[in-house]
CSV table of C-alpha atoms in Angstrom, one decimal:
chain,number,residue,atom,x,y,z
A,1,UNK,CA,-0.8,-7.2,15.1
A,2,UNK,CA,-2.6,-5.0,12.6
A,3,UNK,CA,-3.9,-2.2,14.8
A,4,UNK,CA,-1.7,0.4,13.0
A,5,UNK,CA,-0.3,-0.4,9.6
A,6,UNK,CA,2.2,1.6,7.5
A,7,UNK,CA,3.3,1.4,3.9
A,8,UNK,CA,5.9,1.1,2.5
A,9,UNK,CA,8.0,-0.5,5.1
A,10,UNK,CA,11.2,0.5,3.4
A,11,UNK,CA,11.8,3.4,1.0
A,12,UNK,CA,14.9,4.6,-0.9
A,13,UNK,CA,14.5,7.9,-2.7
A,14,UNK,CA,16.6,10.5,-4.3
A,15,UNK,CA,16.7,14.1,-3.2
A,16,UNK,CA,14.6,15.1,-6.2
A,17,UNK,CA,11.9,12.5,-5.8
A,18,UNK,CA,8.4,12.9,-4.5
A,19,UNK,CA,7.0,10.0,-2.4
A,20,UNK,CA,4.2,9.5,0.2
A,21,UNK,CA,4.1,7.4,3.3
A,22,UNK,CA,0.7,5.9,4.3
A,23,UNK,CA,-0.6,5.0,7.7
A,24,UNK,CA,-3.9,3.4,8.6
A,25,UNK,CA,-5.3,2.7,12.1
A,26,UNK,CA,-8.0,0.1,12.8
A,27,UNK,CA,-8.5,0.9,16.5
A,28,UNK,CA,-11.2,3.5,16.3
A,29,UNK,CA,-8.9,6.2,17.7
A,30,UNK,CA,-9.3,9.9,17.3
A,31,UNK,CA,-5.8,11.1,17.2
A,32,UNK,CA,-2.9,10.3,14.9
A,33,UNK,CA,0.8,11.2,14.9
A,34,UNK,CA,3.9,11.2,12.8
A,35,UNK,CA,7.2,10.7,14.5
A,36,UNK,CA,10.8,10.6,13.3
A,37,UNK,CA,13.3,8.3,14.9
A,38,UNK,CA,17.0,8.7,14.1
A,39,UNK,CA,19.7,6.5,15.5
A,40,UNK,CA,20.4,6.9,19.2
A,41,UNK,CA,17.9,9.8,19.5
A,42,UNK,CA,14.6,10.1,21.2
A,43,UNK,CA,11.5,10.0,19.0
A,44,UNK,CA,10.8,13.4,17.6
A,45,UNK,CA,7.1,14.4,17.3
A,46,UNK,CA,6.4,15.9,13.8
A,47,UNK,CA,2.7,16.3,13.5
A,48,UNK,CA,-0.5,15.7,15.5
A,49,UNK,CA,-4.0,15.3,14.2
A,50,UNK,CA,-7.1,15.3,16.3
A,51,UNK,CA,-10.4,14.4,14.6
A,52,UNK,CA,-8.7,15.1,11.2
A,53,UNK,CA,-7.6,18.5,12.3
A,54,UNK,CA,-3.9,19.3,12.6
A,55,UNK,CA,-3.2,20.5,16.1
A,56,UNK,CA,0.6,20.5,16.1
A,57,UNK,CA,3.4,21.1,13.6
A,58,UNK,CA,6.5,20.7,15.6
A,59,UNK,CA,8.7,23.1,13.4
A,60,UNK,CA,8.9,20.5,10.7
A,61,UNK,CA,10.5,21.7,7.4
A,62,UNK,CA,8.0,22.2,4.6
A,63,UNK,CA,9.5,19.4,2.5
A,64,UNK,CA,7.4,17.2,4.8
A,65,UNK,CA,3.6,17.7,4.2
A,66,UNK,CA,1.0,15.7,6.2
A,67,UNK,CA,-2.5,14.9,5.1
A,68,UNK,CA,-5.3,13.4,7.1
A,69,UNK,CA,-8.4,12.7,5.0
A,70,UNK,CA,-10.2,11.0,7.8
A,71,UNK,CA,-9.6,9.8,11.4
A,72,UNK,CA,-8.3,6.4,10.2
A,73,UNK,CA,-5.8,7.5,7.5
A,74,UNK,CA,-2.7,9.6,7.7
A,75,UNK,CA,-0.2,10.4,4.9
A,76,UNK,CA,3.2,12.1,4.9
A,77,UNK,CA,4.1,13.6,1.6
A,78,UNK,CA,7.8,13.9,0.9
A,79,UNK,CA,9.6,16.1,-1.6
A,80,UNK,CA,13.2,17.3,-2.1
A,81,UNK,CA,14.4,15.6,1.0
A,82,UNK,CA,17.9,15.8,2.3
A,83,UNK,CA,20.2,12.8,3.3
A,84,UNK,CA,19.8,13.8,7.0
A,85,UNK,CA,16.1,13.1,6.6
A,86,UNK,CA,17.0,9.4,6.5
A,87,UNK,CA,15.4,7.8,9.5
A,88,UNK,CA,12.6,5.6,10.7
A,89,UNK,CA,9.2,7.3,10.4
A,90,UNK,CA,6.6,6.1,12.8
A,91,UNK,CA,2.9,6.6,12.8
A,92,UNK,CA,0.9,6.3,16.0
A,93,UNK,CA,-2.7,6.6,17.1
A,94,UNK,CA,-4.3,7.2,20.4
A,95,UNK,CA,-7.8,7.4,21.9
A,96,UNK,CA,-9.0,10.7,23.4
A,97,UNK,CA,-10.2,10.1,27.0
A,98,UNK,CA,-11.6,12.4,29.6
A,99,UNK,CA,-9.0,11.0,32.0
A,100,UNK,CA,-6.2,12.4,29.8
A,101,UNK,CA,-4.4,9.1,29.9
A,102,UNK,CA,-3.8,8.5,26.2
A,103,UNK,CA,-1.3,5.8,25.5
A,104,UNK,CA,-0.2,5.6,21.9
A,105,UNK,CA,0.0,2.6,19.6
A,106,UNK,CA,2.6,2.6,16.9
A,107,UNK,CA,2.8,1.2,13.4
A,108,UNK,CA,5.8,-0.8,12.3
A,109,UNK,CA,7.4,2.3,10.7
A,110,UNK,CA,8.8,3.2,7.3
A,111,UNK,CA,12.6,3.1,7.1
A,112,UNK,CA,13.5,5.9,4.8
A,113,UNK,CA,16.9,6.3,3.1
A,114,UNK,CA,17.5,9.5,1.1
A,115,UNK,CA,20.4,9.2,-1.4
B,1,UNK,CA,17.7,20.4,30.2
B,2,UNK,CA,16.1,17.5,28.2
B,3,UNK,CA,12.4,16.9,28.9
B,4,UNK,CA,13.0,13.2,29.6
B,5,UNK,CA,16.4,11.7,30.4
B,6,UNK,CA,17.4,8.1,30.7
B,7,UNK,CA,20.6,6.3,31.3
B,8,UNK,CA,21.3,4.7,27.8
B,9,UNK,CA,23.0,1.7,29.4
B,10,UNK,CA,23.5,-1.0,28.2
B,11,UNK,CA,22.6,-3.0,31.3
B,12,UNK,CA,24.0,-6.4,30.8
B,13,UNK,CA,22.4,-8.9,33.1
B,14,UNK,CA,22.3,-12.7,33.5
B,15,UNK,CA,19.1,-14.6,33.1
B,16,UNK,CA,17.2,-14.7,36.3
B,17,UNK,CA,18.7,-11.5,37.6
B,18,UNK,CA,16.8,-8.3,38.7
B,19,UNK,CA,17.5,-5.1,36.8
B,20,UNK,CA,16.2,-1.7,37.5
B,21,UNK,CA,16.6,1.7,36.0
B,22,UNK,CA,15.2,5.2,36.3
B,23,UNK,CA,14.0,8.1,34.1
B,24,UNK,CA,13.9,11.7,35.1
B,25,UNK,CA,11.5,14.3,33.7
B,26,UNK,CA,11.7,18.1,33.8
B,27,UNK,CA,8.1,19.2,33.7
B,28,UNK,CA,6.6,19.1,37.1
B,29,UNK,CA,3.1,19.4,35.6
B,30,UNK,CA,3.4,16.1,33.7
B,31,UNK,CA,0.3,14.1,34.0
B,32,UNK,CA,0.8,10.6,32.7
B,33,UNK,CA,3.7,8.3,32.5
B,34,UNK,CA,4.4,5.2,30.5
B,35,UNK,CA,7.1,2.6,29.8
B,36,UNK,CA,7.4,1.4,26.2
B,37,UNK,CA,9.6,-1.4,24.9
B,38,UNK,CA,11.3,-1.2,21.6
B,39,UNK,CA,13.0,-4.2,20.0
B,40,UNK,CA,15.8,-3.6,17.4
B,41,UNK,CA,14.4,-2.2,14.2
B,42,UNK,CA,10.8,-2.5,15.4
B,43,UNK,CA,8.2,0.0,16.6
B,44,UNK,CA,7.8,1.0,20.3
B,45,UNK,CA,5.1,-1.0,22.1
B,46,UNK,CA,3.4,0.0,25.3
B,47,UNK,CA,4.7,-2.0,28.2
B,48,UNK,CA,2.8,-0.4,31.0
B,49,UNK,CA,1.3,2.8,32.3
B,50,UNK,CA,2.8,4.1,35.5
B,51,UNK,CA,0.3,5.1,38.3
B,52,UNK,CA,0.9,7.3,41.2
B,53,UNK,CA,0.8,4.5,43.7
B,54,UNK,CA,3.1,2.3,41.7
B,55,UNK,CA,2.0,-0.8,39.8
B,56,UNK,CA,3.1,-4.2,38.9
B,57,UNK,CA,2.5,-6.4,35.8
B,58,UNK,CA,3.9,-9.8,36.2
B,59,UNK,CA,7.7,-9.5,36.5
B,60,UNK,CA,7.6,-5.7,35.9
B,61,UNK,CA,7.2,-3.1,38.5
B,62,UNK,CA,6.9,0.6,37.8
B,63,UNK,CA,7.2,3.4,40.4
B,64,UNK,CA,6.5,7.1,40.2
B,65,UNK,CA,8.2,9.7,42.5
B,66,UNK,CA,6.7,13.0,41.8
B,67,UNK,CA,8.7,14.9,44.4
B,68,UNK,CA,12.0,13.9,42.7
B,69,UNK,CA,10.4,13.8,39.3
B,70,UNK,CA,11.5,10.3,38.2
B,71,UNK,CA,9.9,7.0,37.3
B,72,UNK,CA,11.5,3.6,37.6
B,73,UNK,CA,11.1,0.2,36.0
B,74,UNK,CA,12.2,-3.0,37.7
B,75,UNK,CA,12.4,-6.3,35.9
B,76,UNK,CA,12.5,-9.4,38.1
B,77,UNK,CA,13.7,-12.9,37.0
B,78,UNK,CA,15.0,-11.5,33.7
B,79,UNK,CA,14.4,-13.6,30.6
B,80,UNK,CA,16.3,-13.6,27.3
B,81,UNK,CA,13.2,-12.1,25.7
B,82,UNK,CA,13.4,-9.1,27.9
B,83,UNK,CA,16.4,-7.8,25.9
B,84,UNK,CA,15.2,-4.6,24.3
B,85,UNK,CA,15.4,-0.8,24.7
B,86,UNK,CA,13.0,0.6,27.2
B,87,UNK,CA,11.6,4.0,26.5
B,88,UNK,CA,10.4,6.3,29.2
B,89,UNK,CA,7.4,8.4,28.1
B,90,UNK,CA,5.9,11.4,29.9
B,91,UNK,CA,2.7,13.2,28.9
B,92,UNK,CA,2.6,17.0,29.5
B,93,UNK,CA,-0.3,19.2,28.7
B,94,UNK,CA,-0.7,18.2,25.1
B,95,UNK,CA,2.0,15.8,23.9
B,96,UNK,CA,4.1,12.8,24.8
B,97,UNK,CA,7.8,13.3,25.3
B,98,UNK,CA,10.1,10.3,24.8
B,99,UNK,CA,13.4,9.5,26.4
B,100,UNK,CA,16.2,8.1,24.2
B,101,UNK,CA,15.8,4.7,25.9
B,102,UNK,CA,17.7,2.3,28.2
B,103,UNK,CA,19.1,-0.8,26.6
B,104,UNK,CA,18.9,-4.0,28.5
B,105,UNK,CA,20.7,-7.2,27.4
B,106,UNK,CA,19.9,-10.4,29.2
B,107,UNK,CA,22.5,-13.1,28.6
B,108,UNK,CA,22.2,-16.9,29.1
């Protein structure tokens, strides 16, 4: 399935590095999301974009910086991360419907390890 | 209290058995409900939406109990391929809240 793609799939970075995660959706959706999934924990919503506008920043540290140049692309810029930031980072997209029922479709994720 | 709570399991069942588990949610104004499936080291995938009247999709049946604020998932005639973590997802006013998941292992 190629509805939502993410690159890279795996990333190892040092605490002083700067890297970016990329997400692209081919579903014609209007909303895109970044989630963090740590072991044995629920998905944590990080950022929400609706029609390219950020509508939610869920108290995420400034070392994570999102960018949404258009409704199909979403980036997560990373800098000076900490080892506890190691996790699976998932991108998702969803349609916006008048019914309010908006299921989300996830990309395969980027497994990030901070050393 | 967590927004969405699930029994983490694991539920270990033999092939062909029926397994059922619940998920409770705290926000009585929640509007939409979903079950997602997540395989090991993979992304969550939508299994089914949960409708007020309950709904069925093949061997999977979902129920919603608004009075007691829980949803349930029942899997009949379990297959080995049903082994996964099942995530309960609840939509409030503006966002989805995820449970930590219930792990199901189907053994031959």
